XYZ file of C-alpha atoms in Angstrom:
573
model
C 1.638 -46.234 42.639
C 1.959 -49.355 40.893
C -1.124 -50.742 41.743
C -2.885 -47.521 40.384
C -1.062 -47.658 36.957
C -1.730 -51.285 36.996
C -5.350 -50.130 37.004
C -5.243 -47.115 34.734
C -4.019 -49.700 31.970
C -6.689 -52.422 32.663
C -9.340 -49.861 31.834
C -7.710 -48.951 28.860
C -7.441 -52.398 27.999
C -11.266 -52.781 28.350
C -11.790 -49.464 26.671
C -10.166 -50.881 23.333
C -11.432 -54.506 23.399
C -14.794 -53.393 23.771
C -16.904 -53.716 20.348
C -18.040 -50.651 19.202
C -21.378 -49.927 18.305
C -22.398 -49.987 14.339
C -24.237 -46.907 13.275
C -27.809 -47.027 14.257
C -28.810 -43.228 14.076
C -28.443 -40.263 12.037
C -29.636 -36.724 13.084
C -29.636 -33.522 10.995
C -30.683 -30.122 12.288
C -30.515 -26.389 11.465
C -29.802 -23.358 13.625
C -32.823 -21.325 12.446
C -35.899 -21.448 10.851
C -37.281 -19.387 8.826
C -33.921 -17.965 7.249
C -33.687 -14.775 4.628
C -32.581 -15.567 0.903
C -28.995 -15.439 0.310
C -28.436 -15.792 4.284
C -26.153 -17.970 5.674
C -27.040 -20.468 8.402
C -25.604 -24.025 10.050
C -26.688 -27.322 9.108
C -25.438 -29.611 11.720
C -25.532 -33.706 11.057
C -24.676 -35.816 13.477
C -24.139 -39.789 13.824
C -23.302 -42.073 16.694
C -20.143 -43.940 15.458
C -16.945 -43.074 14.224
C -17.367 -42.911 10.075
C -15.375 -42.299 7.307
C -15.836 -38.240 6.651
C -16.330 -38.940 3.136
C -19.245 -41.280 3.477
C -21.800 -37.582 3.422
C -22.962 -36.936 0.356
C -24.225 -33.672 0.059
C -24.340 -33.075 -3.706
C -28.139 -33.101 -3.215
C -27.840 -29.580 -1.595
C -26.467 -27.898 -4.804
C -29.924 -27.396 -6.279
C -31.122 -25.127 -3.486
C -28.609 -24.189 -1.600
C -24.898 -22.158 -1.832
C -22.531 -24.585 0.147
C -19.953 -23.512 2.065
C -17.098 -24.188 4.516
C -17.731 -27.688 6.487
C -16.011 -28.927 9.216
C -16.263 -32.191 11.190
C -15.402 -33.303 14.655
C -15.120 -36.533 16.275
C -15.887 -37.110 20.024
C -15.409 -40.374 22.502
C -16.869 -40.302 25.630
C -16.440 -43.415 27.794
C -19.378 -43.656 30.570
C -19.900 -46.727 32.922
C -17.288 -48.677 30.800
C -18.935 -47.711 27.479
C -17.548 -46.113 24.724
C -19.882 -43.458 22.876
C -18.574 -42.159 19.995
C -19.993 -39.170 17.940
C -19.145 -38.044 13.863
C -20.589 -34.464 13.297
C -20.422 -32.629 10.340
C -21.541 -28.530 10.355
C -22.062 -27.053 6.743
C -22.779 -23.585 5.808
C -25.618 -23.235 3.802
C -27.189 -20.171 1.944
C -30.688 -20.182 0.160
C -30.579 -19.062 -3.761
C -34.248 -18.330 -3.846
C -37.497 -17.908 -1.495
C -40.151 -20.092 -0.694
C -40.812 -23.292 1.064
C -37.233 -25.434 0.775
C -36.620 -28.730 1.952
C -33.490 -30.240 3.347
C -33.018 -33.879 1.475
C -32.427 -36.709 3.885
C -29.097 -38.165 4.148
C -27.680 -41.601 4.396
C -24.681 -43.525 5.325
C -24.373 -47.550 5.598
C -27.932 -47.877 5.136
C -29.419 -45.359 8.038
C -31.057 -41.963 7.278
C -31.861 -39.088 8.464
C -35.131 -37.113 8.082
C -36.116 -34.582 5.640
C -35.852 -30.299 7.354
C -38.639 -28.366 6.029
C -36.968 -24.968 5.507
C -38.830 -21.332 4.986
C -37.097 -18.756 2.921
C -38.389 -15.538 3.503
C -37.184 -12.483 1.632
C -33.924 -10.158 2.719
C -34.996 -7.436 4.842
C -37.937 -9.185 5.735
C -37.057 -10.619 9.215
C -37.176 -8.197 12.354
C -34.116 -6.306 12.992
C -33.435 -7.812 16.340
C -32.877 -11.300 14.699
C -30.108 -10.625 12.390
C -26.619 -10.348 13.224
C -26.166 -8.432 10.410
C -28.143 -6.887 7.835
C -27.854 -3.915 4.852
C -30.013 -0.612 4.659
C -30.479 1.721 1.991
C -31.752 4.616 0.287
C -31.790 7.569 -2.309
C -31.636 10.813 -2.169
C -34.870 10.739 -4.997
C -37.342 9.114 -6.547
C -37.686 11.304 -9.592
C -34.622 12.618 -10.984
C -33.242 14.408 -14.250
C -30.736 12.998 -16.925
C -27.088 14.319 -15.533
C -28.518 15.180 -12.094
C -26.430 13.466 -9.165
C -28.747 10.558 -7.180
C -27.139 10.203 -3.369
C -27.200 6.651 -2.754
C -26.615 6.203 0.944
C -26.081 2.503 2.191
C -25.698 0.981 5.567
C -23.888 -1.982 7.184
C -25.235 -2.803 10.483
C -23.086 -5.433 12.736
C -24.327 -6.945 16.077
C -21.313 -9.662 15.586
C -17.662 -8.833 15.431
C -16.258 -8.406 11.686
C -13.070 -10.504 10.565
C -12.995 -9.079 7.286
C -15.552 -8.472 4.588
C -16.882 -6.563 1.188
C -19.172 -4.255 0.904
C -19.841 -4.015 -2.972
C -21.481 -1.189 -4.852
C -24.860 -1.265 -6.254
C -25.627 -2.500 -9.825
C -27.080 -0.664 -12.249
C -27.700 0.286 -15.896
C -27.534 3.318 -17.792
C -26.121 5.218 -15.378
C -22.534 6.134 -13.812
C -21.930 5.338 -9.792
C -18.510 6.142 -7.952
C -17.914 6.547 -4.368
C -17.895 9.702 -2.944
C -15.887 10.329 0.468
C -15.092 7.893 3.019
C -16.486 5.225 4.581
C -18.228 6.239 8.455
C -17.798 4.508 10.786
C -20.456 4.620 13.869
C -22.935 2.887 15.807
C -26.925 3.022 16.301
C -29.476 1.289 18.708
C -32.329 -0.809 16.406
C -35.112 -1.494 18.857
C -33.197 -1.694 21.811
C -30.312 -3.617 20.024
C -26.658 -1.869 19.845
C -25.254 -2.330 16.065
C -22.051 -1.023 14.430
C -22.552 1.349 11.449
C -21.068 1.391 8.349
C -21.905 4.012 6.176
C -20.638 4.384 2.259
C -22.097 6.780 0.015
C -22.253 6.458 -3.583
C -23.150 9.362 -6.478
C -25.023 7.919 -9.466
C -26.100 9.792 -12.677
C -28.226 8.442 -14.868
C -27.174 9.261 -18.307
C -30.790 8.108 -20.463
C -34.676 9.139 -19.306
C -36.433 6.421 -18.280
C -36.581 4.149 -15.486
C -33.578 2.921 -13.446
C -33.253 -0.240 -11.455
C -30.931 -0.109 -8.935
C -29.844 -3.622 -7.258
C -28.472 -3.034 -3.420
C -25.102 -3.169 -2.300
C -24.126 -6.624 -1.261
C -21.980 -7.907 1.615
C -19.702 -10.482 1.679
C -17.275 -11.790 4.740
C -16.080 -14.023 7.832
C -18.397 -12.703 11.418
C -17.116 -14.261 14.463
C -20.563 -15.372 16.434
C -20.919 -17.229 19.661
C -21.334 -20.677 19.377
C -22.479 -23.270 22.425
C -20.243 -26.141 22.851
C -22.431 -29.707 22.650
C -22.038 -30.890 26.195
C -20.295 -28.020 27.372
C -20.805 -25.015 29.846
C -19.255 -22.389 28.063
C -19.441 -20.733 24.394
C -17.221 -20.358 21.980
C -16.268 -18.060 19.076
C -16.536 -19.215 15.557
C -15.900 -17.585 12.563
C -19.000 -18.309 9.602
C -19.094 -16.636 6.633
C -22.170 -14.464 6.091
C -23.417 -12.301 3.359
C -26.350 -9.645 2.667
C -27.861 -7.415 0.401
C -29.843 -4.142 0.131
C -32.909 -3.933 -1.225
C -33.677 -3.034 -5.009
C -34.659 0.598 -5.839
C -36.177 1.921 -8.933
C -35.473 5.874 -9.482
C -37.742 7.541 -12.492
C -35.272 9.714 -14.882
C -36.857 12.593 -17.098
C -35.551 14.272 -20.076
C -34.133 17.667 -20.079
C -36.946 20.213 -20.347
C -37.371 21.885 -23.846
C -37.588 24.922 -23.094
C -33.794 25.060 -21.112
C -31.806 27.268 -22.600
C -28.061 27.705 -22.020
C -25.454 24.143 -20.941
C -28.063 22.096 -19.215
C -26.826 21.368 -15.375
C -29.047 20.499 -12.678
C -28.692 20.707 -9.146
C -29.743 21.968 -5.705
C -28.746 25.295 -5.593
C -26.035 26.753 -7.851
C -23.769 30.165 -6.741
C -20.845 31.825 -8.142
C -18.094 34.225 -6.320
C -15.126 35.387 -6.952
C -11.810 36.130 -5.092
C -10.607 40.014 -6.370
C -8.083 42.260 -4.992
C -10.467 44.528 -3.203
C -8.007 46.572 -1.320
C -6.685 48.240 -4.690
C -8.377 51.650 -5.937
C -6.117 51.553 -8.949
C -4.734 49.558 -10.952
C -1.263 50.198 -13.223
C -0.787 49.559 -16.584
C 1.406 46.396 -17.418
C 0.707 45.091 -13.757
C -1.066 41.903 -13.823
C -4.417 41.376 -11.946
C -5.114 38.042 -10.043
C -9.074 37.101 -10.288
C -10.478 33.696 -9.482
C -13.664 32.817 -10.006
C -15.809 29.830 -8.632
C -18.659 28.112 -9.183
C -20.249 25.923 -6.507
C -23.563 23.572 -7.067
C -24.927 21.183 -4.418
C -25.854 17.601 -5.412
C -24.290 17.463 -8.927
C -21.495 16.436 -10.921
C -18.278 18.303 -10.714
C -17.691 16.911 -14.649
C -21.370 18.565 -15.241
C -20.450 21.772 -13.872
C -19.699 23.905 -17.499
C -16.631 26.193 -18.156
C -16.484 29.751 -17.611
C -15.571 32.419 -20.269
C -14.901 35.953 -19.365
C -15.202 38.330 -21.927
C -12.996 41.060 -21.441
C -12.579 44.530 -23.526
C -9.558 44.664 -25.833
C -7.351 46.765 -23.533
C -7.272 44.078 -20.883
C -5.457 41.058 -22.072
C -6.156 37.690 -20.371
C -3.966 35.103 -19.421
C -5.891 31.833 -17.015
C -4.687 28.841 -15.763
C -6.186 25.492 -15.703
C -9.334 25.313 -14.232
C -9.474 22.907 -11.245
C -12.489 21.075 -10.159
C -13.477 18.586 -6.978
C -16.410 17.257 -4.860
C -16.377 17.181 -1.289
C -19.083 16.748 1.883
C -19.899 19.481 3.611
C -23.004 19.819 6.318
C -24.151 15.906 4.884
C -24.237 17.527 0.997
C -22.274 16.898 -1.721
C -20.596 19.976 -3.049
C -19.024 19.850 -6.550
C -16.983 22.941 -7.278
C -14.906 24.732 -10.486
C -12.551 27.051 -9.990
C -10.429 29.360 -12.456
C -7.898 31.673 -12.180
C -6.825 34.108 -14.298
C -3.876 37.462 -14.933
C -5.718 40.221 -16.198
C -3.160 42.776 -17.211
C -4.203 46.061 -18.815
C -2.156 47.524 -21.786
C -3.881 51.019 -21.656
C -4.974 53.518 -19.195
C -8.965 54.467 -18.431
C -11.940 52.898 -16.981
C -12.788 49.173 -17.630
C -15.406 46.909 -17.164
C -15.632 43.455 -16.229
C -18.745 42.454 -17.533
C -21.223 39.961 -15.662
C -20.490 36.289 -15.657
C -24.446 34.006 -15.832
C -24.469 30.353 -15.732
C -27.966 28.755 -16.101
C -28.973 25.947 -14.025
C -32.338 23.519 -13.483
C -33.678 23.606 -10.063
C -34.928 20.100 -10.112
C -37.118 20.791 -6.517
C -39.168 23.703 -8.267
C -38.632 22.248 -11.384
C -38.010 25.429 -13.695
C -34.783 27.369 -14.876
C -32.752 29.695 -12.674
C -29.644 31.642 -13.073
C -26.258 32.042 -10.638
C -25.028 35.715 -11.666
C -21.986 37.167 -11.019
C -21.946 40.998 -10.860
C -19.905 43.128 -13.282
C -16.916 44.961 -11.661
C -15.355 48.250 -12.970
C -11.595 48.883 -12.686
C -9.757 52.159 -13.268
C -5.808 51.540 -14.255
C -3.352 54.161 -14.753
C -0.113 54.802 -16.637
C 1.192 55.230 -20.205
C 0.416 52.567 -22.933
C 2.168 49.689 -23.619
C 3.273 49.039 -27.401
C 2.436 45.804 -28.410
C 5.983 46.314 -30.331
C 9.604 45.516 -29.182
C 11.190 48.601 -28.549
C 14.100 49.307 -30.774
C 17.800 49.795 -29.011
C 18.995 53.002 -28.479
C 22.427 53.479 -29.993
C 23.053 57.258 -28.842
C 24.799 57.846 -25.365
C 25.841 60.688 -23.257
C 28.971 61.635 -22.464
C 28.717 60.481 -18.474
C 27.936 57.313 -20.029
C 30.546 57.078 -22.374
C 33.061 58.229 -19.274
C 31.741 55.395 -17.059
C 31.964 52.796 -19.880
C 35.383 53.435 -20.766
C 36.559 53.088 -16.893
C 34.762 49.682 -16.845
C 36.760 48.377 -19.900
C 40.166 49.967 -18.638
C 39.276 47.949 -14.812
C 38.375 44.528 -17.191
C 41.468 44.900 -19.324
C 43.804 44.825 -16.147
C 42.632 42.220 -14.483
C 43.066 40.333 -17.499
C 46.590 41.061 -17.864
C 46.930 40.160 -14.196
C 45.366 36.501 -14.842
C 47.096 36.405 -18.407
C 50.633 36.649 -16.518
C 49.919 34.445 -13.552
C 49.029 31.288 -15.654
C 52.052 31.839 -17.629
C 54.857 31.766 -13.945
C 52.428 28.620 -13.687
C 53.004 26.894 -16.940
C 56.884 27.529 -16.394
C 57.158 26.153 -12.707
C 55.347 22.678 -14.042
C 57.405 22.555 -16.954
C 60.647 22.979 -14.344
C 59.131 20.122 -12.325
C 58.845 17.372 -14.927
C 62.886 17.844 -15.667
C 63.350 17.254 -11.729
C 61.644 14.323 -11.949
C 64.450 11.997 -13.318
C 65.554 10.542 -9.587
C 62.439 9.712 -8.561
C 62.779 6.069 -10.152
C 65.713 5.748 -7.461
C 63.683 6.268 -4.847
C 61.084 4.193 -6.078
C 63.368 1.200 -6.155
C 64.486 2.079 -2.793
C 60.968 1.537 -1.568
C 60.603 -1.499 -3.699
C 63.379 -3.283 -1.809
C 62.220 -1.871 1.879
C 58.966 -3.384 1.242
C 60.569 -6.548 0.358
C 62.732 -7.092 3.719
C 59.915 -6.162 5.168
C 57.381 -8.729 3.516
C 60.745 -11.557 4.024
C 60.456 -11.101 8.138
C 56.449 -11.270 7.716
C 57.018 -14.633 5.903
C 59.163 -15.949 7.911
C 57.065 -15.192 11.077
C 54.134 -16.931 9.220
C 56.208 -20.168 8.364
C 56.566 -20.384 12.306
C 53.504 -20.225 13.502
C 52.501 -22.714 10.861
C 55.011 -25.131 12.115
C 53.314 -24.414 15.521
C 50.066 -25.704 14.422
C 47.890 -22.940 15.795
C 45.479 -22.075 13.810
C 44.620 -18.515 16.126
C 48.189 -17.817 15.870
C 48.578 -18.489 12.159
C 45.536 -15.894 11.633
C 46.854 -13.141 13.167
C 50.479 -13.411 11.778
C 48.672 -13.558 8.704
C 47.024 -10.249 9.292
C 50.198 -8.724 10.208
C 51.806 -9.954 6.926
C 48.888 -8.501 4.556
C 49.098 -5.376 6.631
C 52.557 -4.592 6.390
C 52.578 -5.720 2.553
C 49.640 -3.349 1.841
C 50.309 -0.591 3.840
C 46.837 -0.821 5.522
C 44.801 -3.072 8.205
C 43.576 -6.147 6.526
C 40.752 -8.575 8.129
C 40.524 -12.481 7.201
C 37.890 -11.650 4.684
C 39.819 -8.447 2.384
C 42.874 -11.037 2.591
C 40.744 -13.949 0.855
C 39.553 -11.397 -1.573
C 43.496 -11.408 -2.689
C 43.292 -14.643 -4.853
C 40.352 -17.872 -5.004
C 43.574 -20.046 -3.809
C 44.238 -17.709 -0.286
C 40.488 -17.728 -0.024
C 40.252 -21.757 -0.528
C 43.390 -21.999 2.103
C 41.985 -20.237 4.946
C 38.410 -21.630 4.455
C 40.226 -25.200 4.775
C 42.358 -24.311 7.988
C 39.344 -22.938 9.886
C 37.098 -25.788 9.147
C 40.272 -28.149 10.197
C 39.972 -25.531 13.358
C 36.717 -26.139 13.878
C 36.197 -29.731 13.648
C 39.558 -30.087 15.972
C 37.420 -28.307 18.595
C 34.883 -30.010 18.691
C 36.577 -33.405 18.497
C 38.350 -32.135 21.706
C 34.570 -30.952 23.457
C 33.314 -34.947 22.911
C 35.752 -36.996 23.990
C 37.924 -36.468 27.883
C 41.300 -38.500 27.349
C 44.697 -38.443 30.247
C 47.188 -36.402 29.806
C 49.549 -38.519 27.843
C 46.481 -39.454 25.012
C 46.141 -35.846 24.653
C 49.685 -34.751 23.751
C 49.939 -38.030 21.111
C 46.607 -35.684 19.721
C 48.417 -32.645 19.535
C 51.096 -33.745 18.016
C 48.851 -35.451 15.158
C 46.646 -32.348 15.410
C 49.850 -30.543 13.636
C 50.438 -33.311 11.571
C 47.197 -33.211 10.021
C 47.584 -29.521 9.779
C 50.384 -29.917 7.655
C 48.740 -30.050 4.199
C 46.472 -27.155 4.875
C 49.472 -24.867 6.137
C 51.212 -25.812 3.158
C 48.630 -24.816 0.895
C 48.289 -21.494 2.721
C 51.837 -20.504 2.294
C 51.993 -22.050 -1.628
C 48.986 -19.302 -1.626
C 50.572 -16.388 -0.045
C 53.753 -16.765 -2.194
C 52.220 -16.582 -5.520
C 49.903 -13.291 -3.889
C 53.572 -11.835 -2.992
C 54.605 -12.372 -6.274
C 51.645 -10.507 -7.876
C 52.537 -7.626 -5.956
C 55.883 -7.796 -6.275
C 55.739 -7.280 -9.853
C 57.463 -3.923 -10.938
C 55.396 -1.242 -12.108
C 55.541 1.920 -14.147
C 56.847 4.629 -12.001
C 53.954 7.481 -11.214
C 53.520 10.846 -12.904
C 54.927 13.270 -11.097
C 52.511 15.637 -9.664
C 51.384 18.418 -11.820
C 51.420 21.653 -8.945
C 55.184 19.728 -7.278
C 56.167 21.340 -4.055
């Protein structure tokens, strides 16, 4: 065992005496070639000695290049009695612009590396089954109107596993874009490769005719991809940060026609219904009538969709509430909707009419006007009239009424008497009580003085167990004393609220406790050593027991102190 230690350390030995090599080579390399613009790849340099990290320079890459995270490793391998050591360096680089790119040479004490020839093709570009990750998108149209709602659909597709990331909406001008829904999640296969889906879809209306650039959604976050080991049988999982972008779009935006007449709105298809108390032939006067009406247009605005006004004849008073309006996804379209309800109550008896409700639209498909039409609806009410006037009160009564008032009043005017005559037995038996009251200073006093023979045996009980130097024991006696003086159980910590000095006393004895312990748990002495201990153990106690009882005096006092005798109840028995 010796012998092989003896060994073990000789090598060592060798290991460390044995020069190291100077730096005679520098290699730099790149993961892929031909990368996409904006695309992130590896740039891995390499030397064989152990260098100062911040010898690299890699300023030069600034001009071309979006640098990002670098790590280094060092690695010593010791073969045949020869140390090889390695510096490596990996740097995450992303092109700004297309085109043929080179990769400057780098240097460090003197030795260089070559020059990488790089090819920067555009995004989108490369076949799908080479990225890891890529963006898709599309519009709903390429020809729109001004107000009309654009369906921007864009897609995330993953073949690495997502740490965390941002998918950012398009940019555009002139226009108005807000997310509509929720994000979907899914997956599809891209020739013959499984990706994860993302799918966000945005709503964008163009507000001015002409044509509208639209620059794709951008990505922006950490991928974990597999990464081979230098040397080593099996891969690993590193995170790199990766980004992409959708392609730009251009969407043509015409005026409004001319000859549109009515609140221009464009969309789809445009409907209107209503929601009407069917079941009901007839309809009473002063009884209010619930109708909602809705308007529903695919592929527009729900902020475009106009306000509805019912004109009603002057016997049927209206009352609505505030209209409501959403936009929600239903069968893959986007469905903006109004809705307003209203209390129709009729002041008159006859036969009314609800007249027709039209809302123009544009069909931008067919590209002329149409019309959404609700039909007019005929009601028949019954009853008398109501006056728009208060009626007037009606001073002249019958004589059953003026019978069953006057009972009433005589009922009232009895009970009154009854309460009236009650409160006054009350007022007298108080007033009775508060002359009784003049012993009750006696036996106040004589509680006074029970509570102090009682609170004299407490003390007294406390003094002794501080003269036995148990700190346990003078605890709980202490408890007992603050419970009999208070009436009520007291713990360690209500007692200390009594006064700072009680508080500061106790705090001192238990740390004395505390530190006696464990002066006893280090240190194993005979039998005689350890009574000599005790002994100064309640010597040294002395000062803090003291204290405690200086403490609990001067609380006794404080409560001691005579008081005011109570009021006397105000209901006495």
């Amino acid at each position: 065992m010796v012998t092989r230690q003896f060994f073990i350390l000789l090598l060592l030995a060798i290991g460390v005496a044995h020069p190291a090599f100077a730096l005679s080579k520098i290699e730099a390399s790149v993961d892929r070639n031909p990368v996409m613009e904006g695309e992130y790849f590896v740039l891995n340099i390499s030397v064989d000695d152990e260098v100062d990290t911040g010898k690299l320079d890699t300023s030069a890459l600034l001009k071309d290049f979006i640098v990002g995270r670098t790590s280094v490793s060092r690695s010593t391998q010791i073969m045949n009695f020869d140390a090889v050591k390695e510096t490596r360096w990996q740097v995450l680089l992303a092109p700004k612009q297309q085109g043929q790119l080179t990769i400057p040479a780098f240097s460090i004490d003197g030795v260089s590396s070559s020059p990488i020839p790089l090819k920067v093709v555009e995004t989108g570009s490369q076949p799908a089954q080479m990225n890891n990750l890529f963006i898709d998108a599309k519009v709903s149209t390429d020809e729109a109107y001004v107000g009309q709602l654009i369906t921007y659909k864009v897609k995330l597709y993953l073949a690495v596993e997502l740490q965390r990331g941002v998918l950012s909406a398009p940019v555009i001008e002139g226009a108005q874009i807000k997310q509509i829904g929720e994000d979907r999640d899914g997956s599809e296969i891209v020739d013959g490769r499984r990706y994860r889906v993302i799918e966000r879809t945005y709503g964008i209306i163009p507000d001015l005719p002409g044509q509208v650039n639209i620059k794709g959604a951008t990505f922006a976050g950490d991928v974990l991809v597999e990464s081979q080991r230098r040397g080593g049988m099996f891969g690993f999982n590193e995170s790199r940060p990766m980004q992409a972008g959708a392609p730009s779009l251009t969407v043509q935006v015409n005026p409004a026609p001319t000859s549109f007449q009515g609140q221009w709105l464009v969309a789809d298809l445009v409907a209107l219904k209503e929601n009407f108390p069917e079941d009901i032939k007839k309809f009473t006067v002063g009884s209010p009538i619930t109708r909602t009406i809705t308007l529903l247009a695919s592929n527009a605005d729900e902020n475009s969709l106009p306000d509805i006004l019912q004109t009603l004849p002057d016997e049927l008073k209206s009352y609505p509430e505030k209209p409501q309006r959403q936009t929600f996804v239903r069968d893959a379209q986007i469905v903006s909707q109004y809705s307003i309800t209203s209390a129709i109550v009729p002041s008159k008896a006859g036969t009314f009419t609800l007249p027709e409700i039209k809302v123009p639209w544009w069909n931008p498909r067919l590209k002329r006007q149409e019309t959404a039409t609700l039909p007019a609806r005929t009601i028949i009410v019954e009853g008398g009239a109501v006056s728009d006037t208060p009626a007037q009160p009606t001073w002249e009564t019958n004589s059953a009424a003026d019978k069953g008032w006057s009972w009433l009043t005589t009922v009232f005017a009895a009970l009154w008497l009854v309460t009236l005559v009650a409160w006054i037995i009350t007022l007298v038996a108080w007033r009775r009580a508060l002359k009784n009251q003049t012993a009750a200073p006696i036996s106040v006093n004589s509680s006074i003085s029970s509570a102090q023979s009682v609170t004299a045996s407490g003390f007294k009980g406390l003094e002794q167990a501080c003269a036995s130097g148990d700190v346990s024991r003078i605890m709980l006696q202490l408890q007992r004393y603050f419970s009999e003086l208070q009436q009520t159980p007291m713990t360690l910590d209500k007692i200390a609220e009594q006064s700072p000095q009680l508080a500061a006393a106790i705090q001192q004895l238990q740390i004395k406790a505390y530190s006696a312990k464990a002066d006893k748990s280090h240190h194993t002495e005979s039998a005689n050593t350890s009574s000599a201990n005790s002994n100064n153990t309640n010597s040294h106690l002395s000062a803090e027991c003291t204290a405690l009882l200086n403490a609990v005096k001067a609380c006794e006092h404080k409560h001691s102190a005579p008081k005011s005798a109570p009021l006397s109840p105000l209901n006495p028995k």
